[in-house]
Amino acid sequence: NQLNSLGSRIEDFEEDSLTIDEQIKVTKASISYYESQNCGMDEEISECIKVPYGTGFVRPLSRALITSLYGYRGAPCSCCSTYHRGMDLAISEGTPIYASAPGIVLAIVNKSSCGGNMLFVKHIINGTYYTTFYEHLLSFNVGIGDMVTTDTLVGYVGGGATTKVYDR
C-alpha cells in the first residue's frame, strides 16, 4: 500500500528542469572532463580533480526577490513540479551572477525547455561535496573546467523576453 501511495505521488518528486536526455548529457560532460584530466577508473575523483576548498556559501546575487523556495509548492507553471529542488531568485535580465562558493565548473546545458541555460559547479564545503546549479541564465561567463571563487562572474540572469522562447 505504501509503495502504491508513493508511486501515485511520483510527480511531486520529479525535477522540473532536466529531462532524462539532459541528465545524461550533463553526466557525460562531467565524465568527459574527468577523463580529460587523466582520472583513472579506480582513482578517487577528489584525488584526480583538485576542487577548491570552501567554508560556506554566499548569495550568488547581491539582491533579488525570492519567487520560489526549496520544497513543496503549488505548481506555478505548466512544466513545474510541486516539489522544487532549488530556490528561484528574480531580478532584471542581464544582472551578473557570481559563484556561491569556490569550485569547478563541471557541466553546461544550453536552452533546456524547462530551466533554460544551466551551469553546474562542484564544491567542497568543510569536507563535504556539493553541486550548485544555476538555471534560467541569459549567458555564461565560464566554461567547463574553470575554477571559480565567490568573486567569479559565472553568467547573467535570463528568464526574460530574450530567453522565454526556449525556457518555459
mmCIF file of C-alpha atoms in Angstrom:
data_model
loop_
_atom_site.group_PDB
_atom_site.id
_atom_site.type_symbol
_atom_site.label_atom_id
_atom_site.label_comp_id
_atom_site.label_asym_id
_atom_site.label_seq_id
_atom_site.Cartn_x
_atom_site.Cartn_y
_atom_site.Cartn_z
ATOM 1 C CA ASN A 1 0.000 0.000 0.000
ATOM 2 C CA GLN A 2 2.787 2.400 0.879
ATOM 3 C CA LEU A 3 4.590 1.710 -2.402
ATOM 4 C CA ASN A 4 1.378 2.300 -4.360
ATOM 5 C CA SER A 5 0.804 5.527 -2.454
ATOM 6 C CA LEU A 6 4.344 6.748 -3.200
ATOM 7 C CA GLY A 7 4.042 5.724 -6.841
ATOM 8 C CA SER A 8 0.998 7.916 -7.283
ATOM 9 C CA ARG A 9 2.952 10.912 -5.900
ATOM 10 C CA ILE A 10 5.978 10.442 -8.176
ATOM 11 C CA GLU A 11 5.307 13.727 -9.997
ATOM 12 C CA ASP A 12 5.895 15.521 -6.690
ATOM 13 C CA PHE A 13 9.488 14.296 -6.689
ATOM 14 C CA GLU A 14 10.359 14.679 -10.354
ATOM 15 C CA GLU A 15 12.696 17.560 -11.038
ATOM 16 C CA ASP A 16 11.196 20.245 -13.181
ATOM 17 C CA SER A 17 14.333 21.219 -15.041
ATOM 18 C CA LEU A 18 16.291 18.412 -16.752
ATOM 19 C CA THR A 19 14.874 15.726 -18.986
ATOM 20 C CA ILE A 20 16.498 12.299 -18.789
ATOM 21 C CA ASP A 21 18.395 13.085 -22.018
ATOM 22 C CA GLU A 22 19.709 16.318 -20.494
ATOM 23 C CA GLN A 23 20.719 14.490 -17.296
ATOM 24 C CA ILE A 24 22.651 12.003 -19.422
ATOM 25 C CA LYS A 25 24.301 14.862 -21.316
ATOM 26 C CA VAL A 26 25.387 16.549 -18.051
ATOM 27 C CA THR A 27 26.734 13.266 -16.671
ATOM 28 C CA LYS A 28 28.618 12.565 -19.919
ATOM 29 C CA ALA A 29 30.092 16.083 -19.851
ATOM 30 C CA SER A 30 31.308 15.525 -16.274
ATOM 31 C CA ILE A 31 32.810 12.132 -17.174
ATOM 32 C CA SER A 32 34.430 13.621 -20.263
ATOM 33 C CA TYR A 33 36.003 16.348 -18.134
ATOM 34 C CA TYR A 34 37.320 13.783 -15.628
ATOM 35 C CA GLU A 35 38.755 11.711 -18.490
ATOM 36 C CA SER A 36 40.431 14.808 -19.961
ATOM 37 C CA GLN A 37 42.190 15.231 -16.615
ATOM 38 C CA ASN A 38 43.524 11.642 -16.873
ATOM 39 C CA CYS A 39 41.464 10.332 -13.958
ATOM 40 C CA GLY A 40 41.814 6.562 -13.686
ATOM 41 C CA MET A 41 38.869 4.182 -13.372
ATOM 42 C CA ASP A 42 39.952 3.172 -9.848
ATOM 43 C CA GLU A 43 41.069 6.653 -8.778
ATOM 44 C CA GLU A 44 39.090 8.809 -6.345
ATOM 45 C CA ILE A 45 37.792 11.907 -8.131
ATOM 46 C CA SER A 46 38.854 14.003 -5.122
ATOM 47 C CA GLU A 47 42.460 12.880 -5.749
ATOM 48 C CA CYS A 48 42.323 13.419 -9.501
ATOM 49 C CA ILE A 49 40.476 16.752 -9.640
ATOM 50 C CA LYS A 50 41.553 19.436 -7.239
ATOM 51 C CA VAL A 51 38.313 21.193 -6.299
ATOM 52 C CA PRO A 52 38.937 24.368 -4.287
ATOM 53 C CA TYR A 53 38.012 24.052 -0.622
ATOM 54 C CA GLY A 54 35.394 26.372 0.880
ATOM 55 C CA THR A 55 33.902 27.002 4.288
ATOM 56 C CA GLY A 56 30.417 28.093 3.277
ATOM 57 C CA PHE A 57 28.106 29.500 0.647
ATOM 58 C CA VAL A 58 27.272 33.100 -0.215
ATOM 59 C CA ARG A 59 24.397 34.520 -2.227
ATOM 60 C CA PRO A 60 25.022 34.470 -5.990
ATOM 61 C CA LEU A 61 23.201 37.805 -6.414
ATOM 62 C CA SER A 62 23.640 40.956 -4.325
ATOM 63 C CA ARG A 63 19.866 41.407 -4.197
ATOM 64 C CA ALA A 64 16.853 39.607 -5.648
ATOM 65 C CA LEU A 65 13.257 38.677 -4.983
ATOM 66 C CA ILE A 66 12.707 35.060 -3.875
ATOM 67 C CA THR A 67 9.957 33.696 -6.115
ATOM 68 C CA SER A 68 10.079 30.023 -5.092
ATOM 69 C CA LEU A 69 11.697 28.247 -2.145
ATOM 70 C CA TYR A 70 13.135 24.743 -1.878
ATOM 71 C CA GLY A 71 10.489 22.140 -1.056
ATOM 72 C CA TYR A 72 6.786 21.701 -1.705
ATOM 73 C CA ARG A 73 4.911 24.411 -3.571
ATOM 74 C CA GLY A 74 1.850 24.889 -5.670
ATOM 75 C CA ALA A 75 2.845 24.325 -9.311
ATOM 76 C CA PRO A 76 3.222 27.883 -10.661
ATOM 77 C CA CYS A 77 3.634 26.895 -14.330
ATOM 78 C CA SER A 78 2.891 24.073 -16.725
ATOM 79 C CA CYS A 79 6.359 22.477 -16.546
ATOM 80 C CA CYS A 80 6.863 22.962 -12.803
ATOM 81 C CA SER A 81 6.606 20.192 -10.245
ATOM 82 C CA THR A 82 5.071 20.606 -6.814
ATOM 83 C CA TYR A 83 8.417 19.644 -5.213
ATOM 84 C CA HIS A 84 11.030 22.249 -6.046
ATOM 85 C CA ARG A 85 14.684 21.260 -5.661
ATOM 86 C CA GLY A 86 16.064 24.773 -5.653
ATOM 87 C CA MET A 87 15.409 28.390 -4.845
ATOM 88 C CA ASP A 88 14.320 30.801 -7.570
ATOM 89 C CA LEU A 89 15.600 34.369 -7.378
ATOM 90 C CA ALA A 90 14.187 37.056 -9.641
ATOM 91 C CA ILE A 91 15.932 40.242 -10.769
ATOM 92 C CA SER A 92 16.357 42.117 -14.052
ATOM 93 C CA GLU A 93 17.526 40.122 -17.044
ATOM 94 C CA GLY A 94 21.231 40.689 -17.629
ATOM 95 C CA THR A 95 22.145 41.054 -13.927
ATOM 96 C CA PRO A 96 25.555 39.438 -13.155
ATOM 97 C CA ILE A 97 25.565 36.163 -11.169
ATOM 98 C CA TYR A 98 28.557 35.083 -9.085
ATOM 99 C CA ALA A 99 29.595 31.625 -7.863
ATOM 100 C CA SER A 100 28.138 30.880 -4.442
ATOM 101 C CA ALA A 101 31.337 29.097 -3.279
ATOM 102 C CA PRO A 102 34.775 28.140 -4.609
ATOM 103 C CA GLY A 103 34.533 25.252 -7.053
ATOM 104 C CA ILE A 104 34.997 23.889 -10.544
ATOM 105 C CA VAL A 105 32.568 24.131 -13.470
ATOM 106 C CA LEU A 106 31.563 20.574 -14.406
ATOM 107 C CA ALA A 107 28.793 20.959 -16.966
ATOM 108 C CA ILE A 108 26.784 23.412 -19.034
ATOM 109 C CA VAL A 109 23.360 22.852 -20.613
ATOM 110 C CA ASN A 110 22.144 25.149 -23.367
ATOM 111 C CA LYS A 111 18.497 26.011 -23.933
ATOM 112 C CA SER A 112 16.726 23.386 -21.838
ATOM 113 C CA SER A 113 12.956 23.763 -22.283
ATOM 114 C CA CYS A 114 12.469 23.980 -18.529
ATOM 115 C CA GLY A 115 15.417 25.676 -16.890
ATOM 116 C CA GLY A 116 16.934 27.338 -19.931
ATOM 117 C CA ASN A 117 20.704 27.742 -19.891
ATOM 118 C CA MET A 118 22.176 25.893 -16.896
ATOM 119 C CA LEU A 119 25.556 25.796 -15.214
ATOM 120 C CA PHE A 120 26.752 23.108 -12.748
ATOM 121 C CA VAL A 121 29.571 23.792 -10.255
ATOM 122 C CA LYS A 122 31.181 21.197 -7.946
ATOM 123 C CA HIS A 123 32.260 22.401 -4.462
ATOM 124 C CA ILE A 124 33.897 21.038 -1.320
ATOM 125 C CA ILE A 125 32.496 22.850 1.705
ATOM 126 C CA ASN A 126 34.026 21.867 5.038
ATOM 127 C CA GLY A 127 34.957 18.473 3.590
ATOM 128 C CA THR A 128 31.556 17.691 2.023
ATOM 129 C CA TYR A 129 30.954 17.653 -1.747
ATOM 130 C CA TYR A 130 28.110 19.759 -3.155
ATOM 131 C CA THR A 131 26.946 20.685 -6.623
ATOM 132 C CA THR A 132 25.255 24.016 -7.191
ATOM 133 C CA PHE A 133 23.415 24.717 -10.374
ATOM 134 C CA TYR A 134 22.311 27.975 -11.883
ATOM 135 C CA GLU A 135 19.293 27.912 -14.182
ATOM 136 C CA HIS A 136 17.445 30.385 -16.406
ATOM 137 C CA LEU A 137 20.676 32.097 -17.474
ATOM 138 C CA LEU A 138 20.900 34.606 -20.295
ATOM 139 C CA SER A 139 24.536 33.664 -20.956
ATOM 140 C CA PHE A 140 27.623 32.055 -19.416
ATOM 141 C CA ASN A 141 30.872 33.728 -18.444
ATOM 142 C CA VAL A 142 32.757 30.488 -17.628
ATOM 143 C CA GLY A 143 33.440 27.152 -19.291
ATOM 144 C CA ILE A 144 33.767 23.518 -18.262
ATOM 145 C CA GLY A 145 36.875 23.004 -16.133
ATOM 146 C CA ASP A 146 37.120 26.622 -14.980
ATOM 147 C CA MET A 147 37.928 27.162 -11.312
ATOM 148 C CA VAL A 148 35.612 29.700 -9.682
ATOM 149 C CA THR A 149 35.542 31.687 -6.453
ATOM 150 C CA THR A 150 32.825 33.844 -4.940
ATOM 151 C CA ASP A 151 34.321 36.727 -6.955
ATOM 152 C CA THR A 152 33.886 34.891 -10.273
ATOM 153 C CA LEU A 153 31.178 36.193 -12.593
ATOM 154 C CA VAL A 154 29.663 32.915 -13.839
ATOM 155 C CA GLY A 155 26.844 34.287 -16.003
ATOM 156 C CA TYR A 156 23.942 36.662 -16.391
ATOM 157 C CA VAL A 157 20.303 36.366 -15.306
ATOM 158 C CA GLY A 158 17.884 35.273 -18.013
ATOM 159 C CA GLY A 159 14.230 34.386 -17.751
ATOM 160 C CA GLY A 160 13.032 37.484 -19.566
ATOM 161 C CA ALA A 161 11.994 38.249 -23.121
ATOM 162 C CA THR A 162 15.321 37.081 -24.556
ATOM 163 C CA THR A 163 15.137 33.542 -23.157
ATOM 164 C CA LYS A 164 11.415 32.860 -22.946
ATOM 165 C CA VAL A 165 11.405 31.450 -26.482
ATOM 166 C CA TYR A 166 13.026 28.236 -25.204
ATOM 167 C CA ASP A 167 12.839 28.478 -21.375
ATOM 168 C CA ARG A 168 9.275 27.885 -20.230
#
